[in-house]
């Protein structure tokens, strides 16, 4: 779908520019040249995503590689997720405590922190951390495999690199990221409850009651759908930049940087739209 | 569904045929209008400077790259018409030894060599036997459990040859197998290639920038009886030629094509540079 839209856009651009009088570089020609690369990249990216989806749904699947990647991405990222989640929860209480006390409604802390964590901060922070750690890791690993001809060697040995390299990384990220997000949410709340106890004298039981009651089904759904979508974004972008690496070790560095930048931006943008979309559907 | 790959060789039909093949990247021609043939059991040495397109030519011959125009016909199959799925299957008939070995860093030597067998779900015992056999052929059995990072350049090249040979393909491509190696190790590698050609009748393309490699292949044969490489003797009938040709690439086209002896006799200033 997306691919056809992109192609149609490219075609329209091409016909538009071809109809222009050819006296000097017209504005449209310049725009066309400027847009050609990004549109081509977007098209190639959509193609990779589509191809990956088809190959996720058809055998052979390399289970060992999926497990290996789950270990690298999931277990490997657990420490930073625990640490970051805990302190984010604590910091939120610290910053909001003064305001709540001013209005004499310190008991609302649990509710606010739980909502913000589950809906927004948990998914986004876990995903950004995984982009930095694993989006870059995927891009640099695949990138160095490309420049050392290991990907070509794989194809020469009759193995499809999308099945062997891309599918396991995408599946592993999709399975692991929602779990990591759940962990981040949980330790975030633990951090928040500890800080609330010491700063606002809210007992843990009261805090947990407050926060659990505030969470509606919609919030939980949002908190789970987001990391699912983000996981697809992180892993496919990492694979995309890795597989199109050109130009030796320098190219690997460029691919890694691009994967992290593109991944982080896409997550923030997607977060906005998913939030809007889900809010619309769940409220109405 | 992948097309069934036939191993049959049509008599008189070359195993490898390039017809007016051209390829370029970003509007720069790398190869222009390349045509040549390689018959069954022959070895063709592709000689050219760095950046002349030797690697590109081999990748075209394995369907790893697609030409902008022309036909690449391997064992009667036109690779240009084949889909990637079909090509993946077809490449099992072709062994490819990459320039720097291209061993998988994350896998042990044994897993590298057996990579293709795992794809074919061969049982574990047979895998081990065949891996050891393949490694023994390149005299690298002692490295069975090692990782590529622990090997020297020459050893990596040999393991890469073992990996390419595991399924005993009728066609093997060697991409600069002696580049960056000392003369002794280079000789070991060339001897391996000779053994494959003369013992197993493997058809091959060998890219190199060293003329010595071309001469080694043209002037020596492996004698199975005495298990040694011996020089080709002069024969009045001219019958005892090693089945070897040379192809020189320059400026994206074929500059010279023929026997090494013709290359030696050539008065052409560019070719003489290679002889120097
Ligand atoms: N994927 C690619 N994209 C763009 N240009 C490429 C690509 N592959 C090869 N080239 C270009 O094609 C030309 C030939 O490259 P190739 O690797 O075939 O040279 P070579 O003869 O193998 O050289 P060497 O002996 O150094 O290995 C080079 O100019 C290279 O920049
Ligand atoms: Mg090369």
Coordinates of C-alpha atoms and ligand atoms in Angstrom, one line a residue:
Chain A
X1 CA 0.0 0.0 0.0
X2 CA 2.6 2.5 1.2
X3 CA 4.9 1.4 -1.5
X4 CA 2.4 2.1 -4.2
X5 CA 1.6 5.5 -2.7
X6 CA 5.3 6.4 -2.8
X7 CA 5.6 5.1 -6.3
X8 CA 2.6 7.1 -7.4
X9 CA 4.0 10.2 -5.8
X10 CA 7.3 9.7 -7.6
X11 CA 5.5 9.1 -10.9
X12 CA 3.5 12.3 -10.4
X13 CA 6.6 14.2 -9.7
X14 CA 8.3 12.8 -12.7
X15 CA 5.4 13.6 -15.1
X16 CA 5.0 17.1 -13.6
X17 CA 8.6 17.9 -14.1
X18 CA 8.7 16.4 -17.6
X19 CA 6.0 18.7 -18.7
X20 CA 7.9 21.8 -17.6
X21 CA 9.6 23.9 -20.3
X22 CA 13.2 22.8 -20.3
X23 CA 14.8 26.3 -20.1
X24 CA 17.2 26.0 -17.3
X25 CA 16.6 24.1 -14.1
X26 CA 13.0 24.8 -13.1
X27 CA 11.9 24.9 -9.5
X28 CA 10.1 21.6 -9.9
X29 CA 13.2 19.9 -11.4
X30 CA 15.2 21.1 -8.4
X31 CA 12.5 19.9 -5.9
X32 CA 12.4 16.6 -7.8
X33 CA 16.1 16.2 -7.5
X34 CA 16.0 17.0 -3.8
X35 CA 13.2 14.7 -3.1
X36 CA 14.4 11.8 -5.3
X37 CA 16.8 10.3 -2.8
X38 CA 14.5 10.4 0.2
X39 CA 11.5 9.1 -1.8
X40 CA 13.7 6.3 -3.1
X41 CA 14.9 5.5 0.4
X42 CA 11.3 5.5 1.7
X43 CA 10.3 3.1 -1.1
X44 CA 13.2 0.8 -0.3
X45 CA 12.4 0.9 3.3
X46 CA 8.7 0.1 2.7
X47 CA 9.8 -2.8 0.5
X48 CA 12.0 -4.2 3.3
X49 CA 9.2 -3.9 5.8
X50 CA 6.7 -5.6 3.5
X51 CA 9.3 -8.3 2.6
X52 CA 10.0 -8.9 6.3
X53 CA 6.3 -9.2 7.1
X54 CA 5.8 -11.8 4.3
X55 CA 8.8 -13.8 5.6
X56 CA 7.7 -13.6 9.2
X57 CA 4.6 -15.4 8.1
X58 CA 6.2 -18.1 6.0
X59 CA 8.7 -20.8 6.8
X60 CA 11.6 -21.3 7.3
X61 CA 11.9 -19.3 10.6
X62 CA 15.3 -19.5 12.3
X63 CA 14.2 -20.1 15.9
X64 CA 17.8 -20.3 17.3
X65 CA 18.5 -16.8 15.9
X66 CA 15.3 -15.4 17.4
X67 CA 16.2 -16.7 20.8
X68 CA 19.7 -15.4 20.5
X69 CA 18.5 -12.0 19.6
X70 CA 15.9 -12.0 22.4
X71 CA 18.8 -12.7 24.8
X72 CA 20.9 -9.9 23.3
X73 CA 18.1 -7.3 23.2
X74 CA 16.0 -8.4 26.2
X75 CA 18.3 -9.8 28.9
X76 CA 21.1 -7.5 27.8
X77 CA 19.0 -4.3 28.2
X78 CA 17.4 -5.3 31.5
X79 CA 19.9 -3.4 33.7
X80 CA 19.6 -0.1 32.0
X81 CA 15.8 -0.4 31.8
X82 CA 15.6 -1.1 35.6
X83 CA 17.9 1.7 36.5
X84 CA 16.3 4.3 34.2
X85 CA 12.7 3.3 35.0
X86 CA 13.3 3.5 38.8
X87 CA 14.8 7.0 38.7
X88 CA 12.3 8.4 36.2
X89 CA 9.5 7.4 38.6
X90 CA 11.3 9.0 41.5
X91 CA 12.1 12.2 39.6
X92 CA 8.5 12.5 38.5
X93 CA 7.3 12.5 42.1
X94 CA 10.0 14.9 43.1
X95 CA 9.0 17.4 40.5
X96 CA 5.2 17.2 41.0
X97 CA 5.2 16.9 44.8
X98 CA 5.6 20.6 45.5
X99 CA 2.7 21.4 43.1
X100 CA 0.4 18.9 44.6
X101 CA 1.2 19.9 48.2
X102 CA 0.4 23.5 47.3
X103 CA -3.1 22.5 46.3
X104 CA -3.4 20.1 49.2
X105 CA -4.0 17.2 46.9
X106 CA -0.8 15.2 47.5
X107 CA -2.8 12.0 47.3
X108 CA -3.2 12.5 43.6
X109 CA 0.4 11.8 43.0
X110 CA 0.0 8.1 42.5
X111 CA -2.7 8.7 39.9
X112 CA -0.7 11.2 37.9
X113 CA 2.5 9.2 38.0
X114 CA 0.8 6.0 37.0
X115 CA -1.0 7.5 34.1
X116 CA 2.1 9.3 32.7
X117 CA 4.3 6.3 33.2
X118 CA 2.0 3.7 31.6
X119 CA 0.8 5.8 28.8
X120 CA 3.8 7.8 27.8
X121 CA 7.0 7.7 29.6
X122 CA 7.4 3.9 30.0
X123 CA 7.0 3.1 26.3
X124 CA 8.9 6.1 25.0
X125 CA 11.8 5.9 27.4
X126 CA 12.2 2.1 27.1
X127 CA 12.0 2.4 23.3
X128 CA 14.5 5.3 23.1
X129 CA 16.9 3.3 25.3
X130 CA 16.5 0.3 23.1
X131 CA 17.0 2.4 20.0
X132 CA 20.3 3.7 21.4
X133 CA 21.4 0.3 22.5
X134 CA 20.0 -2.2 20.0
X135 CA 18.9 -0.1 17.0
X136 CA 22.5 1.0 16.7
X137 CA 23.7 -2.5 17.5
X138 CA 21.7 -4.0 14.7
X139 CA 22.8 -1.3 12.2
X140 CA 26.4 -1.7 13.0
X141 CA 26.4 -5.5 13.1
X142 CA 24.6 -5.8 9.7
X143 CA 26.6 -2.9 8.3
X144 CA 29.9 -4.6 9.1
X145 CA 28.6 -7.8 7.6
X146 CA 27.7 -6.0 4.4
X147 CA 31.1 -4.3 4.1
X148 CA 33.0 -7.5 4.8
X149 CA 30.9 -9.3 2.2
X150 CA 29.4 -11.6 4.8
X151 CA 25.9 -10.8 3.6
X152 CA 26.9 -11.6 0.0
X153 CA 28.5 -14.8 1.3
X154 CA 25.2 -15.7 2.9
X155 CA 23.4 -15.3 -0.3
X156 CA 26.1 -17.2 -2.1
X157 CA 25.5 -20.1 0.3
X158 CA 21.8 -20.1 -0.5
X159 CA 20.5 -18.3 2.6
X160 CA 18.1 -15.3 2.4
X161 CA 19.6 -12.5 4.6
X162 CA 16.1 -11.1 5.2
X163 CA 15.1 -14.5 6.7
X164 CA 18.3 -15.1 8.6
X165 CA 19.2 -11.6 9.8
X166 CA 16.2 -9.3 9.6
X167 CA 13.3 -11.5 10.7
X168 CA 14.9 -12.8 13.9
X169 CA 15.8 -9.2 14.9
X170 CA 12.4 -7.8 14.2
X171 CA 10.6 -10.7 15.9
X172 CA 12.9 -10.6 19.0
X173 CA 12.4 -6.9 19.4
X174 CA 8.6 -7.2 19.0
X175 CA 8.4 -9.8 21.7
X176 CA 10.9 -8.2 24.1
X177 CA 10.1 -4.5 24.0
X178 CA 6.6 -4.7 25.4
X179 CA 8.0 -6.9 28.2
X180 CA 10.8 -4.4 28.9
X181 CA 8.2 -1.6 28.9
X182 CA 6.2 -3.4 31.5
X183 CA 9.3 -3.8 33.6
X184 CA 10.1 -0.1 33.2
X185 CA 6.5 0.9 34.3
X186 CA 6.7 -1.4 37.3
X187 CA 10.1 -0.2 38.6
X188 CA 9.1 3.4 37.8
X189 CA 6.1 3.0 40.1
X190 CA 8.2 1.4 42.8
X191 CA 10.6 4.4 42.5
X192 CA 7.7 6.8 42.7
X193 CA 6.2 5.1 45.7
X194 CA 9.5 5.2 47.6
X195 CA 10.0 8.9 46.9
X196 CA 6.3 9.6 47.8
X197 CA 6.7 7.9 51.1
X198 CA 9.7 10.0 52.1
X199 CA 8.6 13.3 50.6
X200 CA 4.9 13.3 50.8
X201 CA 4.5 10.7 53.6
X202 CA 2.1 8.7 51.4
X203 CA 2.2 5.1 52.5
X204 CA 3.0 2.5 49.9
X205 CA -0.5 0.8 50.2
X206 CA -2.3 4.1 49.6
X207 CA 0.0 4.9 46.7
X208 CA -0.5 1.6 45.0
X209 CA -4.3 1.7 45.5
X210 CA -4.4 5.2 44.1
X211 CA -2.3 4.4 41.0
X212 CA -3.9 1.1 40.2
X213 CA -7.4 2.5 40.4
X214 CA -6.6 5.3 38.0
X215 CA -5.5 3.0 35.2
X216 CA -8.3 2.3 32.8
X217 CA -8.2 -0.5 30.2
X218 CA -7.5 2.1 27.5
X219 CA -4.3 3.2 29.3
X220 CA -3.0 -0.3 29.5
X221 CA -3.9 -0.9 25.8
X222 CA -2.0 2.3 24.8
X223 CA 0.9 1.2 27.0
X224 CA 1.1 -2.1 25.1
X225 CA 0.4 -1.0 21.6
X226 CA 3.0 1.7 21.6
X227 CA 6.0 -0.5 22.4
X228 CA 4.7 -3.0 19.8
X229 CA 4.8 -0.4 17.1
X230 CA 8.0 1.1 18.3
X231 CA 9.7 -2.3 18.3
X232 CA 8.8 -2.7 14.6
X233 CA 10.2 0.8 13.9
X234 CA 13.4 0.3 15.8
X235 CA 14.3 -3.1 14.4
X236 CA 13.3 -2.4 10.8
X237 CA 15.1 0.9 10.7
X238 CA 18.2 -0.6 12.2
X239 CA 18.2 -3.4 9.7
X240 CA 17.4 -1.0 6.8
X241 CA 20.4 1.2 7.5
X242 CA 22.6 -1.7 8.2
X243 CA 21.8 -3.6 5.0
X244 CA 22.3 -0.5 2.8
X245 CA 25.7 0.3 4.3
X246 CA 28.2 1.4 1.6
X247 CA 31.9 2.4 1.9
X248 CA 33.8 0.5 4.4
X249 CA 34.1 1.1 8.2
X250 CA 33.2 4.8 7.7
X251 CA 30.0 3.6 6.2
X252 CA 29.2 1.5 9.2
X253 CA 29.6 4.5 11.5
X254 CA 27.3 6.5 9.3
X255 CA 24.7 3.7 9.2
X256 CA 24.7 3.4 12.9
X257 CA 24.2 7.2 13.5
X258 CA 21.5 7.3 10.9
X259 CA 19.7 4.4 12.5
X260 CA 19.7 6.0 15.9
X261 CA 18.6 9.4 14.6
X262 CA 15.9 8.1 12.3
X263 CA 14.7 5.6 14.9
X264 CA 14.4 8.2 17.7
X265 CA 12.6 10.7 15.6
X266 CA 10.2 8.2 14.3
X267 CA 9.4 7.0 17.8
X268 CA 8.6 10.5 19.0
X269 CA 6.4 11.2 15.9
X270 CA 4.7 7.8 16.1
X271 CA 4.1 8.3 19.8
X272 CA 2.1 11.5 19.0
X273 CA -0.1 9.9 16.4
X274 CA -0.7 6.6 18.2
X275 CA -1.7 8.6 21.3
X276 CA -4.2 10.6 19.2
X277 CA -5.5 7.7 17.3
X278 CA -6.1 5.5 20.4
X279 CA -7.5 8.4 22.4
X280 CA -10.0 8.9 19.6
X281 CA -11.0 5.3 19.4
X282 CA -11.1 4.6 23.1
X283 CA -12.9 7.7 24.2
X284 CA -15.6 7.7 21.5
Chain B
X1 CA 8.5 -22.5 -6.0
X2 CA 12.2 -22.8 -6.9
X3 CA 12.9 -24.3 -10.2
X4 CA 14.6 -27.7 -10.0
X5 CA 18.3 -27.2 -10.6
X6 CA 19.8 -29.7 -13.0
X7 CA 23.4 -30.6 -12.8
X8 CA 23.5 -31.9 -16.3
X9 CA 26.1 -30.4 -18.6
X10 CA 24.9 -30.1 -22.2
X11 CA 27.9 -31.4 -24.3
X12 CA 29.6 -28.6 -26.2
X13 CA 27.7 -26.0 -24.2
X14 CA 30.0 -23.8 -22.1
X15 CA 29.3 -23.9 -18.4
X16 CA 29.7 -20.1 -18.0
X17 CA 28.7 -17.7 -20.7
X18 CA 28.6 -13.9 -20.6
X19 CA 26.8 -12.2 -23.5
X20 CA 27.3 -8.4 -23.9
X21 CA 27.1 -7.8 -20.2
X22 CA 27.2 -4.2 -18.9
X23 CA 26.9 -2.9 -15.4
X24 CA 27.5 0.5 -13.8
X25 CA 26.9 2.2 -10.5
X26 CA 25.7 5.8 -10.3
X27 CA 26.1 6.4 -14.0
X28 CA 29.7 5.1 -14.0
X29 CA 30.3 2.1 -16.2
X30 CA 32.2 -0.6 -14.3
X31 CA 31.9 -3.3 -17.0
X32 CA 30.9 -2.6 -20.6
X33 CA 29.8 -5.2 -23.2
X34 CA 31.6 -8.1 -21.7
X35 CA 31.4 -11.4 -23.6
X36 CA 33.2 -14.7 -22.9
X37 CA 32.7 -18.4 -22.4
X38 CA 34.2 -21.0 -20.1
X39 CA 33.9 -24.6 -21.0
X40 CA 33.5 -27.5 -18.5
X41 CA 36.6 -28.2 -16.5
X42 CA 38.3 -25.0 -17.6
X43 CA 39.8 -22.3 -15.4
X44 CA 39.7 -18.7 -16.6
X45 CA 41.9 -16.2 -14.9
X46 CA 40.5 -12.7 -14.8
X47 CA 43.4 -10.3 -14.6
X48 CA 43.0 -6.6 -13.8
X49 CA 44.2 -3.7 -11.7
X50 CA 42.5 -2.8 -8.4
X51 CA 39.1 -1.3 -9.1
X52 CA 38.9 -2.8 -12.6
X53 CA 35.7 -4.7 -11.8
X54 CA 36.9 -8.2 -11.1
X55 CA 34.8 -8.6 -8.0
X56 CA 31.8 -7.2 -9.8
X57 CA 32.3 -9.7 -12.6
X58 CA 32.3 -12.6 -10.3
X59 CA 29.3 -11.4 -8.4
X60 CA 27.5 -11.1 -11.7
X61 CA 28.4 -14.6 -12.5
X62 CA 26.9 -15.8 -9.2
X63 CA 23.7 -13.7 -9.6
X64 CA 24.7 -11.6 -6.6
X65 CA 24.5 -8.5 -8.8
X66 CA 22.3 -8.0 -11.8
X67 CA 23.6 -6.6 -15.0
X68 CA 22.1 -3.4 -16.5
X69 CA 22.0 -5.2 -19.9
X70 CA 23.2 -8.5 -21.4
X71 CA 22.8 -12.1 -20.4
X72 CA 24.7 -14.3 -17.8
X73 CA 24.1 -17.9 -18.6
X74 CA 25.4 -20.5 -16.1
X75 CA 24.9 -24.2 -16.8
X76 CA 22.2 -23.3 -19.3
X77 CA 20.2 -21.1 -16.9
X78 CA 19.9 -17.4 -17.6
X79 CA 20.5 -15.8 -14.2
X80 CA 19.0 -12.4 -15.4
X81 CA 15.5 -14.0 -15.7
X82 CA 15.6 -15.7 -12.3
X83 CA 14.0 -14.4 -9.2
X84 CA 16.1 -14.1 -6.0
X85 CA 14.4 -17.2 -4.5
X86 CA 15.3 -19.2 -7.5
X87 CA 18.8 -17.8 -7.4
X88 CA 19.3 -18.7 -3.7
X89 CA 18.6 -22.3 -4.7
X90 CA 20.7 -22.2 -7.8
X91 CA 23.7 -20.8 -6.0
X92 CA 24.1 -24.2 -4.3
X93 CA 25.7 -25.3 -7.5
X94 CA 28.3 -22.5 -7.2
X95 CA 31.1 -22.2 -4.7
X96 CA 32.2 -18.6 -4.0
X97 CA 35.5 -17.8 -2.3
X98 CA 35.3 -14.1 -1.3
X99 CA 38.2 -11.7 -1.5
X100 CA 38.9 -11.5 2.3
X101 CA 37.3 -14.8 3.0
X102 CA 34.0 -13.3 4.3
X103 CA 33.8 -15.9 7.1
X104 CA 30.9 -15.3 9.5
X105 CA 32.6 -13.7 12.6
X106 CA 30.0 -15.0 15.0
X107 CA 30.4 -18.6 14.0
X108 CA 33.2 -21.1 14.6
X109 CA 35.2 -22.5 11.7
X110 CA 33.1 -25.7 11.8
X111 CA 29.8 -23.8 11.8
X112 CA 31.1 -21.6 8.9
X113 CA 32.1 -24.6 6.8
X114 CA 28.8 -26.4 7.6
X115 CA 26.6 -23.4 7.1
X116 CA 25.1 -24.7 3.9
X117 CA 24.5 -28.2 5.3
X118 CA 22.5 -26.8 8.2
X119 CA 20.2 -25.1 5.6
X120 CA 19.7 -28.5 4.0
X121 CA 19.1 -30.1 7.4
X122 CA 21.7 -32.8 7.0
X123 CA 22.0 -34.9 10.2
X124 CA 24.7 -34.0 12.8
X125 CA 27.0 -37.0 12.2
X126 CA 27.2 -36.5 8.5
X127 CA 27.7 -32.8 9.0
X128 CA 30.8 -33.5 11.2
X129 CA 32.2 -36.0 8.7
X130 CA 31.8 -33.7 5.8
X131 CA 33.2 -30.7 7.6
X132 CA 36.2 -32.6 8.7
X133 CA 36.7 -33.9 5.2
X134 CA 36.4 -30.4 3.7
X135 CA 38.8 -28.9 6.3
X136 CA 41.3 -31.8 5.7
X137 CA 41.3 -31.0 2.0
X138 CA 42.6 -27.4 2.8
X139 CA 44.8 -28.8 5.7
X140 CA 42.9 -26.8 8.3
X141 CA 41.3 -29.6 10.4
X142 CA 43.2 -28.4 13.5
X143 CA 41.1 -25.2 13.4
X144 CA 37.8 -27.0 13.7
X145 CA 36.8 -25.3 16.9
X146 CA 38.5 -21.9 16.4
X147 CA 36.8 -18.6 15.5
X148 CA 37.7 -16.6 12.4
X149 CA 39.2 -13.8 14.5
X150 CA 41.8 -16.3 15.7
X151 CA 43.0 -17.2 12.2
X152 CA 45.6 -15.6 10.0
X153 CA 44.7 -14.2 6.5
X154 CA 45.9 -17.3 4.7
X155 CA 44.1 -19.6 7.1
X156 CA 40.9 -17.6 6.7
X157 CA 41.2 -17.9 2.9
X158 CA 41.6 -21.7 3.2
X159 CA 38.6 -22.1 5.5
X160 CA 36.7 -20.0 3.0
X161 CA 37.7 -22.5 0.3
X162 CA 36.6 -25.4 2.5
X163 CA 33.2 -23.7 3.0
X164 CA 32.8 -23.1 -0.7
X165 CA 33.6 -26.8 -1.4
X166 CA 31.4 -28.5 1.2
X167 CA 28.7 -29.4 -1.3
X168 CA 31.2 -30.2 -4.1
X169 CA 29.9 -27.6 -6.5
X170 CA 30.8 -28.1 -10.2
X171 CA 31.6 -24.4 -10.5
X172 CA 33.8 -22.3 -8.1
X173 CA 34.7 -18.6 -8.2
X174 CA 37.9 -17.4 -6.4
X175 CA 38.0 -13.7 -5.8
X176 CA 41.7 -12.6 -5.4
X177 CA 42.5 -15.7 -3.3
X178 CA 46.2 -14.7 -3.1
X179 CA 45.9 -11.0 -2.5
X180 CA 47.9 -9.8 0.5
X181 CA 49.5 -13.2 1.1
X182 CA 53.2 -14.2 1.1
X183 CA 54.5 -16.2 -1.8
X184 CA 54.6 -19.5 0.0
X185 CA 51.0 -19.2 1.2
X186 CA 49.9 -18.0 -2.2
X187 CA 51.5 -21.1 -3.7
X188 CA 49.6 -23.3 -1.2
X189 CA 46.3 -21.7 -2.3
X190 CA 47.1 -22.1 -6.0
X191 CA 48.0 -25.7 -5.4
X192 CA 44.6 -26.2 -3.8
X193 CA 42.9 -24.7 -6.9
X194 CA 45.0 -26.9 -9.2
X195 CA 43.9 -30.0 -7.2
X196 CA 40.3 -29.1 -7.5
X197 CA 40.6 -28.4 -11.2
X198 CA 42.6 -31.6 -12.1
X199 CA 41.2 -34.0 -9.5
X200 CA 37.5 -33.0 -9.4
X201 CA 37.1 -31.3 -12.8
X202 CA 35.8 -28.1 -11.2
X203 CA 35.1 -25.3 -13.6
X204 CA 36.3 -21.9 -12.2
X205 CA 36.8 -18.2 -12.6
X206 CA 39.8 -16.8 -10.7
X207 CA 40.1 -13.0 -10.3
X208 CA 43.6 -11.7 -9.5
X209 CA 46.0 -8.9 -10.1
X210 CA 49.0 -11.2 -10.0
X211 CA 50.2 -12.6 -13.2
X212 CA 52.0 -15.3 -11.3
X213 CA 48.7 -16.9 -10.4
X214 CA 47.7 -17.1 -14.1
X215 CA 51.1 -18.7 -14.9
X216 CA 50.8 -21.1 -12.0
X217 CA 47.5 -22.3 -13.3
X218 CA 48.6 -22.5 -16.9
X219 CA 52.0 -24.2 -16.4
X220 CA 51.3 -26.8 -13.7
X221 CA 49.0 -29.7 -13.3
X222 CA 48.2 -31.9 -10.3
X223 CA 49.2 -35.5 -10.9
X224 CA 46.9 -37.7 -8.9
X225 CA 49.2 -40.8 -9.3
X226 CA 52.1 -39.2 -7.4
X227 CA 49.9 -36.7 -5.5
X228 CA 52.0 -33.8 -6.5
X229 CA 51.9 -30.7 -8.7
X230 CA 54.2 -31.0 -11.7
X231 CA 55.1 -28.6 -14.5
X232 CA 53.5 -29.2 -17.8
X233 CA 55.9 -30.8 -20.2
X234 CA 56.6 -29.5 -23.7
X235 CA 54.8 -31.6 -26.3
X236 CA 55.1 -31.4 -30.0
X237 CA 51.4 -32.0 -30.5
X238 CA 50.6 -29.3 -28.0
X239 CA 48.2 -31.7 -26.3
X240 CA 49.3 -31.1 -22.8
X241 CA 48.0 -27.7 -22.1
X242 CA 46.4 -27.0 -18.8
X243 CA 42.7 -26.1 -19.5
X244 CA 43.3 -22.4 -18.7
X245 CA 42.6 -19.1 -20.3
X246 CA 43.3 -15.5 -19.4
X247 CA 41.1 -12.5 -19.6
X248 CA 42.5 -9.0 -19.0
X249 CA 40.0 -6.3 -18.0
X250 CA 40.9 -2.7 -18.6
X251 CA 38.7 0.4 -18.7
X252 CA 35.6 -1.6 -18.2
X253 CA 36.1 -3.8 -21.2
X254 CA 38.0 -7.0 -22.1
X255 CA 41.5 -5.9 -23.2
X256 CA 42.9 -9.3 -23.9
X257 CA 41.5 -12.8 -24.1
X258 CA 43.6 -15.9 -24.8
X259 CA 46.2 -18.3 -23.6
X260 CA 48.9 -17.3 -21.2
X261 CA 51.5 -18.1 -23.8
X262 CA 50.0 -15.5 -26.1
X263 CA 50.0 -13.0 -23.3
X264 CA 53.8 -13.7 -22.8
X265 CA 54.5 -13.1 -26.5
X266 CA 52.4 -9.9 -26.6
X267 CA 54.2 -6.7 -27.5
X268 CA 51.4 -4.5 -26.1
X269 CA 52.8 -2.0 -23.7
X270 CA 49.9 -2.3 -21.2
X271 CA 50.1 -6.1 -21.1
X272 CA 53.9 -5.9 -20.7
X273 CA 53.4 -3.9 -17.5
X274 CA 51.8 -7.0 -16.0
X275 CA 54.7 -9.1 -17.0
X276 CA 57.2 -6.7 -15.4
Ligands
LIG1 N1 27.9 -1.9 -4.8 C1 28.6 -1.0 -5.4 N2 28.1 0.3 -5.5 C2 28.8 1.3 -6.1 N3 30.0 1.1 -6.7 C3 30.5 -0.2 -6.7 C4 29.9 -1.3 -6.0 N4 30.6 -2.4 -6.2 C5 31.7 -2.0 -6.9 N5 31.7 -0.7 -7.2 C6 32.7 0.0 -8.0 O1 33.0 -0.8 -9.1 C7 34.4 -0.7 -9.4 C8 35.0 -2.1 -9.5 O2 35.0 -2.7 -8.2 P1 35.6 -4.1 -7.9 O3 35.4 -4.4 -6.5 O4 34.9 -5.1 -8.8 O5 37.1 -4.0 -8.2 P2 38.2 -5.1 -8.2 O6 38.7 -5.3 -9.6 O7 37.6 -6.3 -7.5 O8 39.3 -4.4 -7.3 P3 40.3 -5.1 -6.2 O9 41.4 -5.8 -6.9 O10 40.8 -3.9 -5.4 O11 39.4 -6.0 -5.4 C9 35.0 0.2 -8.3 O12 35.2 1.5 -8.9 C10 33.9 0.3 -7.3 O13 33.9 1.5 -6.7
LIG2 MG1 37.9 -7.2 -5.7

